[in-house]
Short mmCIF file of C-alpha atoms and ligand atoms in Angstrom, two decimals:
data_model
loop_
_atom_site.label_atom_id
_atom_site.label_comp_id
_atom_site.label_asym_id
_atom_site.label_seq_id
_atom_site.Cartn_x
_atom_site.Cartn_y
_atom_site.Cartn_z
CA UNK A 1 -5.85 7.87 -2.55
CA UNK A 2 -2.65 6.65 -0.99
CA UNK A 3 0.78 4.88 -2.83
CA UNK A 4 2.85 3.98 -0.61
CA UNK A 5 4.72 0.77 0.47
CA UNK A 6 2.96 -2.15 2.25
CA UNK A 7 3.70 -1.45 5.70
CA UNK A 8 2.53 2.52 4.65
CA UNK A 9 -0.50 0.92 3.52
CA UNK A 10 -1.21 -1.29 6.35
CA UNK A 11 -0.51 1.78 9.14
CA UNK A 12 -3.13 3.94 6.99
CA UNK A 13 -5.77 1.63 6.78
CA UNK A 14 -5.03 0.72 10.81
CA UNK A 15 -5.85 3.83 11.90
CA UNK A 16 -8.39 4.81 9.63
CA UNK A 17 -10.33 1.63 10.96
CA UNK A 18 -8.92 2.55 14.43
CA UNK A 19 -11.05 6.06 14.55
CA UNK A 20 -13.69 4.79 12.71
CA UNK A 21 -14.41 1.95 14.82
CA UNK A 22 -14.15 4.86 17.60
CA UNK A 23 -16.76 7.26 16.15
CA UNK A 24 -19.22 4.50 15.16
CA UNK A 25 -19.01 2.94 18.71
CA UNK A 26 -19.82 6.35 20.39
CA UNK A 27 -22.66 7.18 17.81
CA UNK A 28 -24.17 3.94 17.41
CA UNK A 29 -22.70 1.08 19.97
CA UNK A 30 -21.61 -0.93 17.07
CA UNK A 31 -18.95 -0.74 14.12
CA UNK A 32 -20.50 -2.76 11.19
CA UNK A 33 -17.18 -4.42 8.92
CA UNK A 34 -17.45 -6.33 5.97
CA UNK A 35 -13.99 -8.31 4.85
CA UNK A 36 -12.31 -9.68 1.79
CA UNK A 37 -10.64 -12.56 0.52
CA UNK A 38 -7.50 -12.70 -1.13
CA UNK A 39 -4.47 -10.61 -1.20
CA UNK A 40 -5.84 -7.68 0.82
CA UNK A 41 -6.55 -10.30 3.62
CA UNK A 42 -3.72 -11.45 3.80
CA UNK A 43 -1.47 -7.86 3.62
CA UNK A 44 -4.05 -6.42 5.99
CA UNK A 45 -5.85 -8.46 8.67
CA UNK A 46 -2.74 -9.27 11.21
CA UNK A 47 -2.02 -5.63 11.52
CA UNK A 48 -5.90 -4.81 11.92
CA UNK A 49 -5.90 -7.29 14.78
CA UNK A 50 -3.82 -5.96 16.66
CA UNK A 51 -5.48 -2.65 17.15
CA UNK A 52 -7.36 -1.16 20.37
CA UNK A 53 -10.74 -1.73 18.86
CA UNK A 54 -13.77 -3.19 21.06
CA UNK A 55 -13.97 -5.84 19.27
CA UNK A 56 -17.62 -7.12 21.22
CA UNK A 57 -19.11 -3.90 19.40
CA UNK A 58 -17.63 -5.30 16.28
CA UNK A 59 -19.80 -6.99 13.93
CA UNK A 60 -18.29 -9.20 11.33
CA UNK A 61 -19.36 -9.76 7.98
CA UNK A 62 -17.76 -10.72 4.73
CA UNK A 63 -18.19 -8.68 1.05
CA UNK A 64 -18.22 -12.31 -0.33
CA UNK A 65 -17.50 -15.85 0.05
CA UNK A 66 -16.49 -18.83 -1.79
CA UNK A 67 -19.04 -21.85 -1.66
CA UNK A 68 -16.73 -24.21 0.81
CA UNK A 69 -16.62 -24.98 4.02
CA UNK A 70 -15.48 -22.95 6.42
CA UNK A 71 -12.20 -25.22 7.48
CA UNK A 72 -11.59 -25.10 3.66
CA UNK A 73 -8.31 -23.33 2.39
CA UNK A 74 -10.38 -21.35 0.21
CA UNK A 75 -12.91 -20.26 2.47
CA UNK A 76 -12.81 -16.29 2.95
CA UNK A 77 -13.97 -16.80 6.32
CA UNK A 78 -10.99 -19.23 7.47
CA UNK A 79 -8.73 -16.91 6.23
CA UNK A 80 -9.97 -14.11 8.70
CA UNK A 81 -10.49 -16.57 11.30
CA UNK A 82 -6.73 -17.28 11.10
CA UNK A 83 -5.31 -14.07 10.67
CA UNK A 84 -7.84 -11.93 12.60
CA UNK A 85 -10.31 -12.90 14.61
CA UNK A 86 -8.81 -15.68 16.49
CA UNK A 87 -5.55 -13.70 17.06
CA UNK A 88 -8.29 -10.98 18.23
CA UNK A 89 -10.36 -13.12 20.29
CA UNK A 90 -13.23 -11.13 18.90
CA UNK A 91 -16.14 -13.37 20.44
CA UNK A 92 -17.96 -15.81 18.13
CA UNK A 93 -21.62 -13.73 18.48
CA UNK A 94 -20.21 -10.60 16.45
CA UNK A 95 -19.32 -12.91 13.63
CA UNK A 96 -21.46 -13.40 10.93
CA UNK A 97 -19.97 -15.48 8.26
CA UNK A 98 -21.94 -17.02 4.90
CA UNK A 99 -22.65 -20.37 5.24
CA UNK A 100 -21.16 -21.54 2.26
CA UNK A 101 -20.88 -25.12 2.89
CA UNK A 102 -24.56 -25.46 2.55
CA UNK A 103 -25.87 -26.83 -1.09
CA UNK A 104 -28.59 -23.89 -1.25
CA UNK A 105 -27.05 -21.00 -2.18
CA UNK A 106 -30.01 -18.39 -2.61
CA UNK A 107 -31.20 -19.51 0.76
CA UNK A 108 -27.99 -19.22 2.62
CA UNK A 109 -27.89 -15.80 0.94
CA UNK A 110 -31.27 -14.41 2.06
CA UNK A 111 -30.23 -15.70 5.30
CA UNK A 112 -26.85 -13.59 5.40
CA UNK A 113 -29.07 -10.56 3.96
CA UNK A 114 -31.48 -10.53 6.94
CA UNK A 115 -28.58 -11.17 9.43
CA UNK A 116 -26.69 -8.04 7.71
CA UNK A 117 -30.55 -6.00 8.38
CA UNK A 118 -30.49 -6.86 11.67
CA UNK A 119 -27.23 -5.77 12.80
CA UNK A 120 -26.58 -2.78 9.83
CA UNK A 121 -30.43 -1.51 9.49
CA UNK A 122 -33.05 -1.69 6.18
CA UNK A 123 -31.08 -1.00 4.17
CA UNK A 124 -27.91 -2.14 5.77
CA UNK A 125 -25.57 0.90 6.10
CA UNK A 126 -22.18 -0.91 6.76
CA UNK A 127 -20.03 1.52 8.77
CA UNK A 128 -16.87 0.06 6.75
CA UNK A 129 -16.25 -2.23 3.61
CA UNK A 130 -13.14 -3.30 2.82
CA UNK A 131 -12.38 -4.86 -0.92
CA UNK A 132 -9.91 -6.06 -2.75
CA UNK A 133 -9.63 -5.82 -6.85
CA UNK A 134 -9.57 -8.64 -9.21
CA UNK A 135 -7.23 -8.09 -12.29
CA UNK A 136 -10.80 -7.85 -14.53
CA UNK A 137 -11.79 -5.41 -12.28
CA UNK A 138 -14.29 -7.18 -10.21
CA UNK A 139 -15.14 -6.33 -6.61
CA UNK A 140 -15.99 -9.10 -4.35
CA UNK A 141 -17.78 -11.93 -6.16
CA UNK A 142 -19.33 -9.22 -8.95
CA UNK A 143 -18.08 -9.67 -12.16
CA UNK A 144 -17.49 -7.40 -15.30
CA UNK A 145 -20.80 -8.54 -17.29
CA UNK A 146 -22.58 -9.98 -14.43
CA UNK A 147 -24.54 -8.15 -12.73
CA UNK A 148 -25.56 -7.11 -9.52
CA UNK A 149 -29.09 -7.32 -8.77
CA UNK A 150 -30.40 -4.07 -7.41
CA UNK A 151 -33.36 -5.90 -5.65
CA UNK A 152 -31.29 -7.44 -3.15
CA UNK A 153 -27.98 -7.34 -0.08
CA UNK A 154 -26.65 -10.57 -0.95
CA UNK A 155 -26.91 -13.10 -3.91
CA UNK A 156 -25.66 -16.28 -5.05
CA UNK A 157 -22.90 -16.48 -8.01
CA UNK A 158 -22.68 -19.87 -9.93
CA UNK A 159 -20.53 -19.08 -12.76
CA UNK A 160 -17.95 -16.85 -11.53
CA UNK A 161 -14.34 -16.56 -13.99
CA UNK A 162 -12.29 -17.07 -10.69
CA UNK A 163 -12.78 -19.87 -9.39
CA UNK A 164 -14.45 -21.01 -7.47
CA UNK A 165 -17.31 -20.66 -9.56
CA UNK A 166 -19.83 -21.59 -6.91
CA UNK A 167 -20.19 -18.27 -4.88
CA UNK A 168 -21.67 -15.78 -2.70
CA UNK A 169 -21.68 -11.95 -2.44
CA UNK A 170 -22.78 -8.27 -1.03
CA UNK A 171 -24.25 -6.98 -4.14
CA UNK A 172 -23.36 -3.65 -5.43
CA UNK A 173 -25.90 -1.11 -3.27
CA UNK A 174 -24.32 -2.57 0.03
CA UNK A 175 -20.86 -2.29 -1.31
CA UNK A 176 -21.42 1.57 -2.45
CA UNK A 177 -23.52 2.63 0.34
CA UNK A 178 -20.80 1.81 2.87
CA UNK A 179 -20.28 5.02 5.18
CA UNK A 180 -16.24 3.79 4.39
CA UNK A 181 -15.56 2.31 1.45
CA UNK A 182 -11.92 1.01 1.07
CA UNK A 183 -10.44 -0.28 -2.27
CA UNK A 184 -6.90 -2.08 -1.58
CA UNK A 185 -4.98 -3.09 -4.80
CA UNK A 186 -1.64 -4.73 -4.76
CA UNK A 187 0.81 -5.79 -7.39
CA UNK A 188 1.68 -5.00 -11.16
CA UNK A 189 -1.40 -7.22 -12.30
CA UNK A 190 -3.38 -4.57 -10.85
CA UNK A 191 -1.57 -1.47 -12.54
CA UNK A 192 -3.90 -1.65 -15.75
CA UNK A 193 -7.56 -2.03 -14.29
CA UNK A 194 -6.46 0.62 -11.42
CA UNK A 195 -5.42 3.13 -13.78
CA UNK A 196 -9.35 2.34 -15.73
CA UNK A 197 -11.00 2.77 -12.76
CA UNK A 198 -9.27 6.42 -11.47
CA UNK A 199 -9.12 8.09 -14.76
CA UNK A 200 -11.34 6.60 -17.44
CA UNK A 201 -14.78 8.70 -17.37
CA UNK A 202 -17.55 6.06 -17.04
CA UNK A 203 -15.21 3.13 -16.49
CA UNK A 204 -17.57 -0.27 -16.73
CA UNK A 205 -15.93 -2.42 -14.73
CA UNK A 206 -17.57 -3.18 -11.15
CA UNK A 207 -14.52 -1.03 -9.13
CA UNK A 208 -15.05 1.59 -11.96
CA UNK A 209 -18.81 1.46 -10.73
CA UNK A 210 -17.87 1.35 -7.10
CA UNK A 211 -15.50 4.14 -6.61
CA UNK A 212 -18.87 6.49 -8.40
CA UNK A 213 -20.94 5.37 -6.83
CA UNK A 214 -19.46 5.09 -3.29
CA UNK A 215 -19.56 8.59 -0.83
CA UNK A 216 -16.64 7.98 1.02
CA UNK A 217 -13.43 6.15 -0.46
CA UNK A 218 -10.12 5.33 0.88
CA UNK A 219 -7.94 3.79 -2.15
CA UNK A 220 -4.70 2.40 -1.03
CA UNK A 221 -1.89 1.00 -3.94
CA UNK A 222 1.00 -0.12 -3.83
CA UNK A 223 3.88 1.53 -5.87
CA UNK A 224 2.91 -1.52 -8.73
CA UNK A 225 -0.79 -1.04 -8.37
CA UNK A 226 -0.21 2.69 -9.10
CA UNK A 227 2.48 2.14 -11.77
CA UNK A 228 -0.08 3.29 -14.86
CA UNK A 229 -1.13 6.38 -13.29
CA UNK A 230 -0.65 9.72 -14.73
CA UNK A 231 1.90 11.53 -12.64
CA UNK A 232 -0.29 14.66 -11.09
CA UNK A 233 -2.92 11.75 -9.57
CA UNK A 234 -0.94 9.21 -7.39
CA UNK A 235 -0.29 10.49 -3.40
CA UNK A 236 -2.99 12.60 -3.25
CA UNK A 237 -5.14 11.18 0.11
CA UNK A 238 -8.62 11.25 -1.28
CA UNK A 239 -10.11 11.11 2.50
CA UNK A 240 -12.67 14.01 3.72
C1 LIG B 1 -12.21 -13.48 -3.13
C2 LIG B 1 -12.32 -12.01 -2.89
C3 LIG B 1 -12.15 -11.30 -4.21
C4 LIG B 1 -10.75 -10.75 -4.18
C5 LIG B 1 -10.29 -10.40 -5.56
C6 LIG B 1 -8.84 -10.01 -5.60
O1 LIG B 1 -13.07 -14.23 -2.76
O2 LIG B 1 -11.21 -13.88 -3.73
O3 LIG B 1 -13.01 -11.45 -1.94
O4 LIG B 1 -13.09 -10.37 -4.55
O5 LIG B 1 -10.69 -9.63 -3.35
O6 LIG B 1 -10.48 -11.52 -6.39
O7 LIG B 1 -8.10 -11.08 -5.12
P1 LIG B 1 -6.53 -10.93 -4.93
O8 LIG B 1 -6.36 -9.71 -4.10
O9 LIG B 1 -6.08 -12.17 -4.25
O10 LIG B 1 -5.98 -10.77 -6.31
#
């Protein structure tokens, strides 16, 4: 776990990706991401683009999407578009977006499962994931008292709490079984479900369930995000 400021955040995540990216290139020929929404995009993604990363071994994928179209303001995609890939010029084949804008959801999602098989194995191993933290505790589009079905990589979402409520997600064994998991949470709102998650023994809420369940996790906070943790846990760097 790191607490530090933003732009302490954003170097440690850089070059965590940065050597990451490296390793899985030279093992594999590919580095398998899946992005956020949100805050974390938005802190994060214009200092990841600008890192030495081959980005045509880079394969693209999101942890979960909002049901719009991909011009829309909300869309998770645009976001990254704007902020990353563009600025990147990672080329439009290693990007593999949901297509949200279509009506049916479970199809597009089966359709974004197989594309995750085929680039990140059966079942997909995703080399990196990076999430962000809803104030409930939520991880991408999985909800506390939701669900994630264990029977499949991606689902549909139709009553979400944050809107929209028309969505689409990684569910829960993709998330976890990330060779990288990384958990960004920034801001006060934050402070509460953070300090649930890292010191509450069998925390329910889906980051609770994530940070068990994952193998490898980087968490990065924010001096806020951290602000409810007990003293002897915070700047301890929880990577191997
Ligand atoms: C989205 C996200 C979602 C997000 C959390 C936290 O579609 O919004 O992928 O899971 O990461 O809701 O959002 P903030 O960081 O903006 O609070």
């Amino acid at each position: 776990m790191i607490v530090d400021d933003l732009s302490g955040l954003q170097r440690r995540l850089a070059a965590d990706f940065e050597s990451r990216a490296a390793e899985a290139i030279a093992a594999r020929g590919r580095f398998v991401v899946a992005l956020p929404g949100g805050s974390v995009a938005r802190a994060f993604f214009p200092t990841l683009a600008l890192k030495r990363v081959d980005w045509a071994r880079t394969e693209f994928f999101w942890i979960d999407e909002r049901a719009v179209p991909p011009q829309d303001a909300e869309s998770n995609y645009a976001l990254a578009s704007t902020l990353w890939l563009m600025p990147a010029r990672v080329p439009a084949s290693r990007i593999h977006r949901f297509h949200a804008e279509l009506a049916d959801l479970d199809r597009v999602a089966q359709v974004a499962a197989d594309e995750l098989v085929a680039a990140a194995g059966d079942p997909p191993r995703l080399d990196m994931a990076l999430i962000g933290v809803g104030e409930d505790g939520h991880v991408a589009s999985i909800f506390p008292d939701h669900g994630s079905p264990a029977d499949r990589y991606a689902t549909a979402v139709y009553d979400a709490p944050k809107p929209p409520h028309r969505r689409l997600t990684l569910t829960m064994p993709v998330l976890s079984g990330a060779e990288r998991v990384v958990v960004a949470a920034l801001g006060i709102s934050k402070a509460d479900v953070i300090r649930e998650a890292l010191t509450v023994v069998g925390g329910t809420t889906p980051v609770a369930e994530l940070l068990r369940a994952s193998k490898s996790t980087l968490v990065l906070l924010d001096r806020e995000a951290a602000s409810q943790l007990p003293l002897g846990i915070t700047n301890r760097d929880g990577s191997p």
